[in-house]
Amino acid sequence: MHQVANQKIIVVEDEADILEVLEFNLAQDGFDVVCSQEGEKGLELVQQEKPDLVLLDLMLPDLNGLEICRRLKSDAATQDIPIMMVTAKGKESDIVLGLGLGADDYITKPFNVGELIARVKAVLRRAAAAREGAPAKRIVCQGIAIDADKHEVLVDGQLAELTVTEFRLLHALASAPGRVFTRDQLMEQAMGDEVIVLDRNIDVHIGSVRKKLGRYRDLVETVWGVGYRFREQDD
Ligand code: CA
């Protein structure tokens, strides 16, 4: 029988008890887990094994997490491997964000294991979506033109004032006409790496997008009980 390979996660964390919790729970969830308590060794493991994701502690005794992150993200061989930083609350997470080292997400200690695993999966999904190919830079449909570079939407040649969230939602939908997006998926698209948006907010944002599309509002279709999709064009 053909067996689908598990996704591999490398965990670099010097505190044995946290490492054990992560290893146990990730393995329970079906991931192959490789651990290192040292930074140098962890970096080597990532370079050799090219995992699907790295969970990286910030404060390590030898080589710190920021340096590991910087090296992985500046090497073409490893730059596409998603990195999730594990930091102490407050200052450390500010540092991670402030440096813009290209970590794909971060979580603060003490963390809830369920939340951490959900975030790991979200990062993996985003990475998979990115591999499938970046969406078109410019999408034109009936009287609507969506320009991803300029972050602009023209409706019958007139600039429509969309918020960042509205733009991201419309762009995600219009990039894949006919594909149904659940509210969770749209939330991920809308958020980027920012904070949680409440489920019902998606409906509000979509309502607002439709309003701004004017006579083309019906291009954004509701799929009852599931979510939304952008209407497929028959040509
Ligand atoms: Ca540590």
PDB file of C-alpha atoms and ligand atoms in Angstrom:
ATOM      1  CA  MET A   1       0.000   0.000   0.000  1.00  0.00           C
ATOM      2  CA  HIS A   2       1.134   3.481  -0.802  1.00  0.00           C
ATOM      3  CA  GLN A   3       1.744   5.410   2.358  1.00  0.00           C
ATOM      4  CA  VAL A   4       1.631   9.178   2.487  1.00  0.00           C
ATOM      5  CA  ALA A   5       4.703  10.552   4.225  1.00  0.00           C
ATOM      6  CA  ASN A   6       4.107  12.485   7.403  1.00  0.00           C
ATOM      7  CA  GLN A   7       5.081  16.109   7.538  1.00  0.00           C
ATOM      8  CA  LYS A   8       8.307  16.632   9.407  1.00  0.00           C
ATOM      9  CA  ILE A   9       8.853  19.230  12.107  1.00  0.00           C
ATOM     10  CA  ILE A  10      12.170  20.049  13.736  1.00  0.00           C
ATOM     11  CA  VAL A  11      11.917  21.447  17.245  1.00  0.00           C
ATOM     12  CA  VAL A  12      14.865  23.388  18.656  1.00  0.00           C
ATOM     13  CA  GLU A  13      14.325  24.026  22.358  1.00  0.00           C
ATOM     14  CA  ASP A  14      16.758  23.752  25.245  1.00  0.00           C
ATOM     15  CA  GLU A  15      14.224  23.254  28.040  1.00  0.00           C
ATOM     16  CA  ALA A  16      13.727  19.497  28.282  1.00  0.00           C
ATOM     17  CA  ASP A  17      10.196  19.580  29.699  1.00  0.00           C
ATOM     18  CA  ILE A  18       8.876  21.935  27.004  1.00  0.00           C
ATOM     19  CA  LEU A  19      10.631  19.890  24.345  1.00  0.00           C
ATOM     20  CA  GLU A  20       8.996  16.736  25.651  1.00  0.00           C
ATOM     21  CA  VAL A  21       5.512  18.284  25.596  1.00  0.00           C
ATOM     22  CA  LEU A  22       6.013  19.519  22.028  1.00  0.00           C
ATOM     23  CA  GLU A  23       7.457  16.239  20.801  1.00  0.00           C
ATOM     24  CA  PHE A  24       4.667  14.199  22.349  1.00  0.00           C
ATOM     25  CA  ASN A  25       1.800  16.344  21.115  1.00  0.00           C
ATOM     26  CA  LEU A  26       3.119  16.885  17.598  1.00  0.00           C
ATOM     27  CA  ALA A  27       3.754  13.148  17.237  1.00  0.00           C
ATOM     28  CA  GLN A  28       0.222  12.465  18.480  1.00  0.00           C
ATOM     29  CA  ASP A  29      -1.017  14.719  15.718  1.00  0.00           C
ATOM     30  CA  GLY A  30       0.773  12.640  13.098  1.00  0.00           C
ATOM     31  CA  PHE A  31       3.914  14.701  12.559  1.00  0.00           C
ATOM     32  CA  ASP A  32       7.406  13.254  12.367  1.00  0.00           C
ATOM     33  CA  VAL A  33       9.289  15.154  15.038  1.00  0.00           C
ATOM     34  CA  VAL A  34      13.040  15.656  15.277  1.00  0.00           C
ATOM     35  CA  CYS A  35      14.372  17.484  18.319  1.00  0.00           C
ATOM     36  CA  SER A  36      17.482  19.349  19.283  1.00  0.00           C
ATOM     37  CA  GLN A  37      18.360  21.048  22.555  1.00  0.00           C
ATOM     38  CA  GLU A  38      21.218  22.956  20.963  1.00  0.00           C
ATOM     39  CA  GLY A  39      21.144  25.729  18.415  1.00  0.00           C
ATOM     40  CA  GLU A  40      24.109  24.671  16.275  1.00  0.00           C
ATOM     41  CA  LYS A  41      22.904  21.106  16.064  1.00  0.00           C
ATOM     42  CA  GLY A  42      19.361  22.269  15.357  1.00  0.00           C
ATOM     43  CA  LEU A  43      20.563  24.459  12.493  1.00  0.00           C
ATOM     44  CA  GLU A  44      22.495  21.543  11.002  1.00  0.00           C
ATOM     45  CA  LEU A  45      19.481  19.255  11.312  1.00  0.00           C
ATOM     46  CA  VAL A  46      17.300  21.733   9.428  1.00  0.00           C
ATOM     47  CA  GLN A  47      19.917  22.123   6.698  1.00  0.00           C
ATOM     48  CA  GLN A  48      20.245  18.363   6.303  1.00  0.00           C
ATOM     49  CA  GLU A  49      16.663  17.229   6.661  1.00  0.00           C
ATOM     50  CA  LYS A  50      14.742  20.138   5.092  1.00  0.00           C
ATOM     51  CA  PRO A  51      11.687  19.723   7.323  1.00  0.00           C
ATOM     52  CA  ASP A  52       8.217  21.090   6.557  1.00  0.00           C
ATOM     53  CA  LEU A  53       8.446  23.473   9.511  1.00  0.00           C
ATOM     54  CA  VAL A  54      10.806  24.551  12.286  1.00  0.00           C
ATOM     55  CA  LEU A  55       9.695  25.372  15.810  1.00  0.00           C
ATOM     56  CA  LEU A  56      12.450  27.552  17.132  1.00  0.00           C
ATOM     57  CA  ASP A  57      13.071  28.696  20.695  1.00  0.00           C
ATOM     58  CA  LEU A  58      14.500  32.207  20.921  1.00  0.00           C
ATOM     59  CA  MET A  59      16.842  31.816  23.897  1.00  0.00           C
ATOM     60  CA  LEU A  60      19.255  28.948  23.395  1.00  0.00           C
ATOM     61  CA  PRO A  61      22.559  28.502  25.197  1.00  0.00           C
ATOM     62  CA  ASP A  62      24.845  28.359  22.177  1.00  0.00           C
ATOM     63  CA  LEU A  63      23.405  29.831  18.986  1.00  0.00           C
ATOM     64  CA  ASN A  64      20.241  31.866  19.602  1.00  0.00           C
ATOM     65  CA  GLY A  65      17.011  31.487  17.682  1.00  0.00           C
ATOM     66  CA  LEU A  66      17.261  34.855  15.961  1.00  0.00           C
ATOM     67  CA  GLU A  67      20.616  33.951  14.454  1.00  0.00           C
ATOM     68  CA  ILE A  68      19.330  30.547  13.351  1.00  0.00           C
ATOM     69  CA  CYS A  69      16.302  32.205  11.779  1.00  0.00           C
ATOM     70  CA  ARG A  70      18.493  34.754  10.019  1.00  0.00           C
ATOM     71  CA  ARG A  71      20.795  32.072   8.600  1.00  0.00           C
ATOM     72  CA  LEU A  72      17.957  29.843   7.397  1.00  0.00           C
ATOM     73  CA  LYS A  73      16.079  32.715   5.769  1.00  0.00           C
ATOM     74  CA  SER A  74      19.186  34.050   4.023  1.00  0.00           C
ATOM     75  CA  ASP A  75      20.065  30.703   2.434  1.00  0.00           C
ATOM     76  CA  ALA A  76      18.221  29.806  -0.764  1.00  0.00           C
ATOM     77  CA  ALA A  77      18.284  26.131   0.208  1.00  0.00           C
ATOM     78  CA  THR A  78      16.301  26.738   3.405  1.00  0.00           C
ATOM     79  CA  GLN A  79      14.542  30.089   3.014  1.00  0.00           C
ATOM     80  CA  ASP A  80      11.173  28.572   2.120  1.00  0.00           C
ATOM     81  CA  ILE A  81      11.008  26.393   5.233  1.00  0.00           C
ATOM     82  CA  PRO A  82       8.441  28.012   7.535  1.00  0.00           C
ATOM     83  CA  ILE A  83       9.754  29.030  10.951  1.00  0.00           C
ATOM     84  CA  MET A  84       7.621  29.481  14.017  1.00  0.00           C
ATOM     85  CA  MET A  85       9.444  31.236  16.870  1.00  0.00           C
ATOM     86  CA  VAL A  86       8.736  30.357  20.476  1.00  0.00           C
ATOM     87  CA  THR A  87       9.428  33.332  22.726  1.00  0.00           C
ATOM     88  CA  ALA A  88       8.884  34.531  26.253  1.00  0.00           C
ATOM     89  CA  LYS A  89       6.091  37.063  26.676  1.00  0.00           C
ATOM     90  CA  GLY A  90       6.565  40.748  25.994  1.00  0.00           C
ATOM     91  CA  LYS A  91      10.013  41.974  25.142  1.00  0.00           C
ATOM     92  CA  GLU A  92      11.197  38.890  23.289  1.00  0.00           C
ATOM     93  CA  SER A  93       8.202  38.745  20.976  1.00  0.00           C
ATOM     94  CA  ASP A  94       8.597  42.468  20.302  1.00  0.00           C
ATOM     95  CA  ILE A  95      12.179  41.787  19.286  1.00  0.00           C
ATOM     96  CA  VAL A  96      11.169  39.004  16.925  1.00  0.00           C
ATOM     97  CA  LEU A  97       8.551  41.163  15.254  1.00  0.00           C
ATOM     98  CA  GLY A  98      10.697  44.263  15.229  1.00  0.00           C
ATOM     99  CA  LEU A  99      13.629  42.616  13.524  1.00  0.00           C
ATOM    100  CA  GLY A 100      11.496  41.320  10.711  1.00  0.00           C
ATOM    101  CA  LEU A 101      13.736  38.298  10.274  1.00  0.00           C
ATOM    102  CA  GLY A 102      11.165  36.505   8.246  1.00  0.00           C
ATOM    103  CA  ALA A 103       9.810  34.164  10.903  1.00  0.00           C
ATOM    104  CA  ASP A 104       6.424  32.983   9.673  1.00  0.00           C
ATOM    105  CA  ASP A 105       4.743  33.148  13.042  1.00  0.00           C
ATOM    106  CA  TYR A 106       5.584  33.256  16.716  1.00  0.00           C
ATOM    107  CA  ILE A 107       3.960  32.059  19.900  1.00  0.00           C
ATOM    108  CA  THR A 108       4.689  33.160  23.447  1.00  0.00           C
ATOM    109  CA  LYS A 109       5.414  30.943  26.460  1.00  0.00           C
ATOM    110  CA  PRO A 110       3.581  29.627  28.333  1.00  0.00           C
ATOM    111  CA  PHE A 111       1.521  28.436  25.383  1.00  0.00           C
ATOM    112  CA  ASN A 112      -1.548  26.292  25.050  1.00  0.00           C
ATOM    113  CA  VAL A 113      -0.517  23.157  23.136  1.00  0.00           C
ATOM    114  CA  GLY A 114      -3.801  23.025  21.218  1.00  0.00           C
ATOM    115  CA  GLU A 115      -3.345  26.589  20.047  1.00  0.00           C
ATOM    116  CA  LEU A 116       0.266  25.965  19.115  1.00  0.00           C
ATOM    117  CA  ILE A 117      -0.677  22.984  16.963  1.00  0.00           C
ATOM    118  CA  ALA A 118      -3.482  24.929  15.297  1.00  0.00           C
ATOM    119  CA  ARG A 119      -1.008  27.703  14.489  1.00  0.00           C
ATOM    120  CA  VAL A 120       1.540  25.190  13.163  1.00  0.00           C
ATOM    121  CA  LYS A 121      -1.111  23.778  10.838  1.00  0.00           C
ATOM    122  CA  ALA A 122      -2.133  27.246   9.679  1.00  0.00           C
ATOM    123  CA  VAL A 123       1.481  28.081   8.826  1.00  0.00           C
ATOM    124  CA  LEU A 124       1.826  24.772   6.946  1.00  0.00           C
ATOM    125  CA  ARG A 125      -1.345  25.497   4.959  1.00  0.00           C
ATOM    126  CA  ARG A 126      -0.123  28.948   4.034  1.00  0.00           C
ATOM    127  CA  ALA A 127       3.215  27.519   2.930  1.00  0.00           C
ATOM    128  CA  ALA A 128       1.438  24.922   0.789  1.00  0.00           C
ATOM    129  CA  ALA A 129      -0.750  27.597  -0.781  1.00  0.00           C
ATOM    130  CA  ALA A 130       2.314  29.693  -1.556  1.00  0.00           C
ATOM    131  CA  ARG A 131       3.965  26.704  -3.268  1.00  0.00           C
ATOM    132  CA  GLU A 132       0.904  26.198  -5.468  1.00  0.00           C
ATOM    133  CA  GLY A 133       1.795  29.456  -7.113  1.00  0.00           C
ATOM    134  CA  ALA A 134       1.399  33.077  -6.256  1.00  0.00           C
ATOM    135  CA  PRO A 135      -1.906  34.592  -7.399  1.00  0.00           C
ATOM    136  CA  ALA A 136      -1.947  36.803 -10.465  1.00  0.00           C
ATOM    137  CA  LYS A 137      -0.774  40.359  -9.964  1.00  0.00           C
ATOM    138  CA  ARG A 138      -3.680  41.836 -11.889  1.00  0.00           C
ATOM    139  CA  ILE A 139      -7.127  40.333 -12.145  1.00  0.00           C
ATOM    140  CA  VAL A 140      -9.758  41.766 -14.469  1.00  0.00           C
ATOM    141  CA  CYS A 141     -13.336  40.580 -14.386  1.00  0.00           C
ATOM    142  CA  GLN A 142     -16.244  42.404 -16.014  1.00  0.00           C
ATOM    143  CA  GLY A 143     -15.853  46.002 -14.891  1.00  0.00           C
ATOM    144  CA  ILE A 144     -13.546  45.206 -12.009  1.00  0.00           C
ATOM    145  CA  ALA A 145      -9.755  45.409 -12.031  1.00  0.00           C
ATOM    146  CA  ILE A 146      -7.793  44.230  -9.010  1.00  0.00           C
ATOM    147  CA  ASP A 147      -4.141  45.241  -8.878  1.00  0.00           C
ATOM    148  CA  ALA A 148      -2.146  43.335  -6.259  1.00  0.00           C
ATOM    149  CA  ASP A 149       0.986  45.468  -6.608  1.00  0.00           C
ATOM    150  CA  LYS A 150      -0.783  48.766  -6.146  1.00  0.00           C
ATOM    151  CA  HIS A 151      -3.337  47.314  -3.715  1.00  0.00           C
ATOM    152  CA  GLU A 152      -6.018  48.989  -5.801  1.00  0.00           C
ATOM    153  CA  VAL A 153      -9.436  48.045  -7.023  1.00  0.00           C
ATOM    154  CA  LEU A 154     -11.064  49.859  -9.927  1.00  0.00           C
ATOM    155  CA  VAL A 155     -14.805  49.532 -10.474  1.00  0.00           C
ATOM    156  CA  ASP A 156     -15.753  50.783 -13.942  1.00  0.00           C
ATOM    157  CA  GLY A 157     -12.496  52.714 -13.921  1.00  0.00           C
ATOM    158  CA  GLN A 158     -13.235  54.407 -10.601  1.00  0.00           C
ATOM    159  CA  LEU A 159     -10.994  53.752  -7.604  1.00  0.00           C
ATOM    160  CA  ALA A 160     -12.897  51.854  -4.898  1.00  0.00           C
ATOM    161  CA  GLU A 161     -11.707  52.572  -1.361  1.00  0.00           C
ATOM    162  CA  LEU A 162     -11.250  49.126   0.172  1.00  0.00           C
ATOM    163  CA  THR A 163      -9.704  48.530   3.588  1.00  0.00           C
ATOM    164  CA  VAL A 164      -6.655  46.242   3.738  1.00  0.00           C
ATOM    165  CA  THR A 165      -8.824  43.403   5.032  1.00  0.00           C
ATOM    166  CA  GLU A 166     -11.437  43.914   2.329  1.00  0.00           C
ATOM    167  CA  PHE A 167      -8.763  44.005  -0.331  1.00  0.00           C
ATOM    168  CA  ARG A 168      -7.170  40.778   0.880  1.00  0.00           C
ATOM    169  CA  LEU A 169     -10.523  39.014   0.943  1.00  0.00           C
ATOM    170  CA  LEU A 170     -11.523  40.156  -2.527  1.00  0.00           C
ATOM    171  CA  HIS A 171      -8.098  39.332  -3.937  1.00  0.00           C
ATOM    172  CA  ALA A 172      -8.142  35.832  -2.422  1.00  0.00           C
ATOM    173  CA  LEU A 173     -11.607  35.110  -3.790  1.00  0.00           C
ATOM    174  CA  ALA A 174     -10.996  36.567  -7.242  1.00  0.00           C
ATOM    175  CA  SER A 175      -7.682  34.703  -7.555  1.00  0.00           C
ATOM    176  CA  ALA A 176      -9.556  31.407  -7.558  1.00  0.00           C
ATOM    177  CA  PRO A 177     -12.942  31.861  -9.252  1.00  0.00           C
ATOM    178  CA  GLY A 178     -15.373  29.071  -8.438  1.00  0.00           C
ATOM    179  CA  ARG A 179     -13.407  27.878  -5.425  1.00  0.00           C
ATOM    180  CA  VAL A 180     -15.400  27.947  -2.221  1.00  0.00           C
ATOM    181  CA  PHE A 181     -13.600  29.495   0.732  1.00  0.00           C
ATOM    182  CA  THR A 182     -14.750  28.756   4.265  1.00  0.00           C
ATOM    183  CA  ARG A 183     -14.826  31.612   6.728  1.00  0.00           C
ATOM    184  CA  ASP A 184     -11.760  30.125   8.435  1.00  0.00           C
ATOM    185  CA  GLN A 185      -9.845  30.140   5.177  1.00  0.00           C
ATOM    186  CA  LEU A 186     -10.890  33.684   4.439  1.00  0.00           C
ATOM    187  CA  MET A 187      -9.901  34.715   7.920  1.00  0.00           C
ATOM    188  CA  GLU A 188      -6.413  33.353   7.309  1.00  0.00           C
ATOM    189  CA  GLN A 189      -6.213  35.234   4.029  1.00  0.00           C
ATOM    190  CA  ALA A 190      -7.418  38.416   5.649  1.00  0.00           C
ATOM    191  CA  MET A 191      -5.217  38.262   8.707  1.00  0.00           C
ATOM    192  CA  GLY A 192      -1.796  37.550   7.374  1.00  0.00           C
ATOM    193  CA  ASP A 193       0.182  37.001  10.543  1.00  0.00           C
ATOM    194  CA  GLU A 194      -1.889  39.314  12.653  1.00  0.00           C
ATOM    195  CA  VAL A 195      -4.411  38.675  15.364  1.00  0.00           C
ATOM    196  CA  ILE A 196      -7.586  36.624  15.364  1.00  0.00           C
ATOM    197  CA  VAL A 197     -10.616  38.135  13.635  1.00  0.00           C
ATOM    198  CA  LEU A 198     -13.984  36.996  14.944  1.00  0.00           C
ATOM    199  CA  ASP A 199     -15.818  34.623  12.630  1.00  0.00           C
ATOM    200  CA  ARG A 200     -18.800  36.844  12.057  1.00  0.00           C
ATOM    201  CA  ASN A 201     -16.559  39.720  11.047  1.00  0.00           C
ATOM    202  CA  ILE A 202     -15.859  37.979   7.765  1.00  0.00           C
ATOM    203  CA  ASP A 203     -19.520  38.404   6.869  1.00  0.00           C
ATOM    204  CA  VAL A 204     -19.319  42.082   7.718  1.00  0.00           C
ATOM    205  CA  HIS A 205     -16.177  42.545   5.624  1.00  0.00           C
ATOM    206  CA  ILE A 206     -17.707  40.665   2.700  1.00  0.00           C
ATOM    207  CA  GLY A 207     -20.852  42.785   2.979  1.00  0.00           C
ATOM    208  CA  SER A 208     -18.705  45.859   2.761  1.00  0.00           C
ATOM    209  CA  VAL A 209     -16.722  44.495  -0.211  1.00  0.00           C
ATOM    210  CA  ARG A 210     -19.984  43.828  -2.060  1.00  0.00           C
ATOM    211  CA  LYS A 211     -21.232  47.326  -1.391  1.00  0.00           C
ATOM    212  CA  LYS A 212     -18.055  48.774  -2.854  1.00  0.00           C
ATOM    213  CA  LEU A 213     -18.312  46.588  -5.960  1.00  0.00           C
ATOM    214  CA  GLY A 214     -21.594  48.327  -6.765  1.00  0.00           C
ATOM    215  CA  ARG A 215     -23.347  46.708  -9.705  1.00  0.00           C
ATOM    216  CA  TYR A 216     -20.845  43.858  -9.669  1.00  0.00           C
ATOM    217  CA  ARG A 217     -21.667  42.925  -6.092  1.00  0.00           C
ATOM    218  CA  ASP A 218     -23.128  39.573  -7.140  1.00  0.00           C
ATOM    219  CA  LEU A 219     -19.721  38.365  -8.288  1.00  0.00           C
ATOM    220  CA  VAL A 220     -19.073  37.519  -4.632  1.00  0.00           C
ATOM    221  CA  GLU A 221     -21.459  34.665  -4.019  1.00  0.00           C
ATOM    222  CA  THR A 222     -22.596  33.208  -0.720  1.00  0.00           C
ATOM    223  CA  VAL A 223     -22.393  29.437  -0.455  1.00  0.00           C
ATOM    224  CA  TRP A 224     -24.882  28.724   2.276  1.00  0.00           C
ATOM    225  CA  GLY A 225     -23.509  26.871   5.256  1.00  0.00           C
ATOM    226  CA  VAL A 226     -19.965  26.958   3.865  1.00  0.00           C
ATOM    227  CA  GLY A 227     -18.628  30.378   2.976  1.00  0.00           C
ATOM    228  CA  TYR A 228     -18.061  32.418  -0.166  1.00  0.00           C
ATOM    229  CA  ARG A 229     -16.778  32.139  -3.698  1.00  0.00           C
ATOM    230  CA  PHE A 230     -16.060  34.403  -6.620  1.00  0.00           C
ATOM    231  CA  ARG A 231     -18.371  33.666  -9.531  1.00  0.00           C
ATOM    232  CA  GLU A 232     -16.791  31.708 -12.338  1.00  0.00           C
ATOM    233  CA  GLN A 233     -16.982  33.440 -15.707  1.00  0.00           C
ATOM    234  CA  ASP A 234     -18.564  31.614 -18.636  1.00  0.00           C
ATOM    235  CA  ASP A 235     -16.785  33.876 -21.206  1.00  0.00           C
TER     236      ASP A 235
HETATM  237 CA    CA B   1      15.187  28.598  25.898  1.00  0.00          CA
END
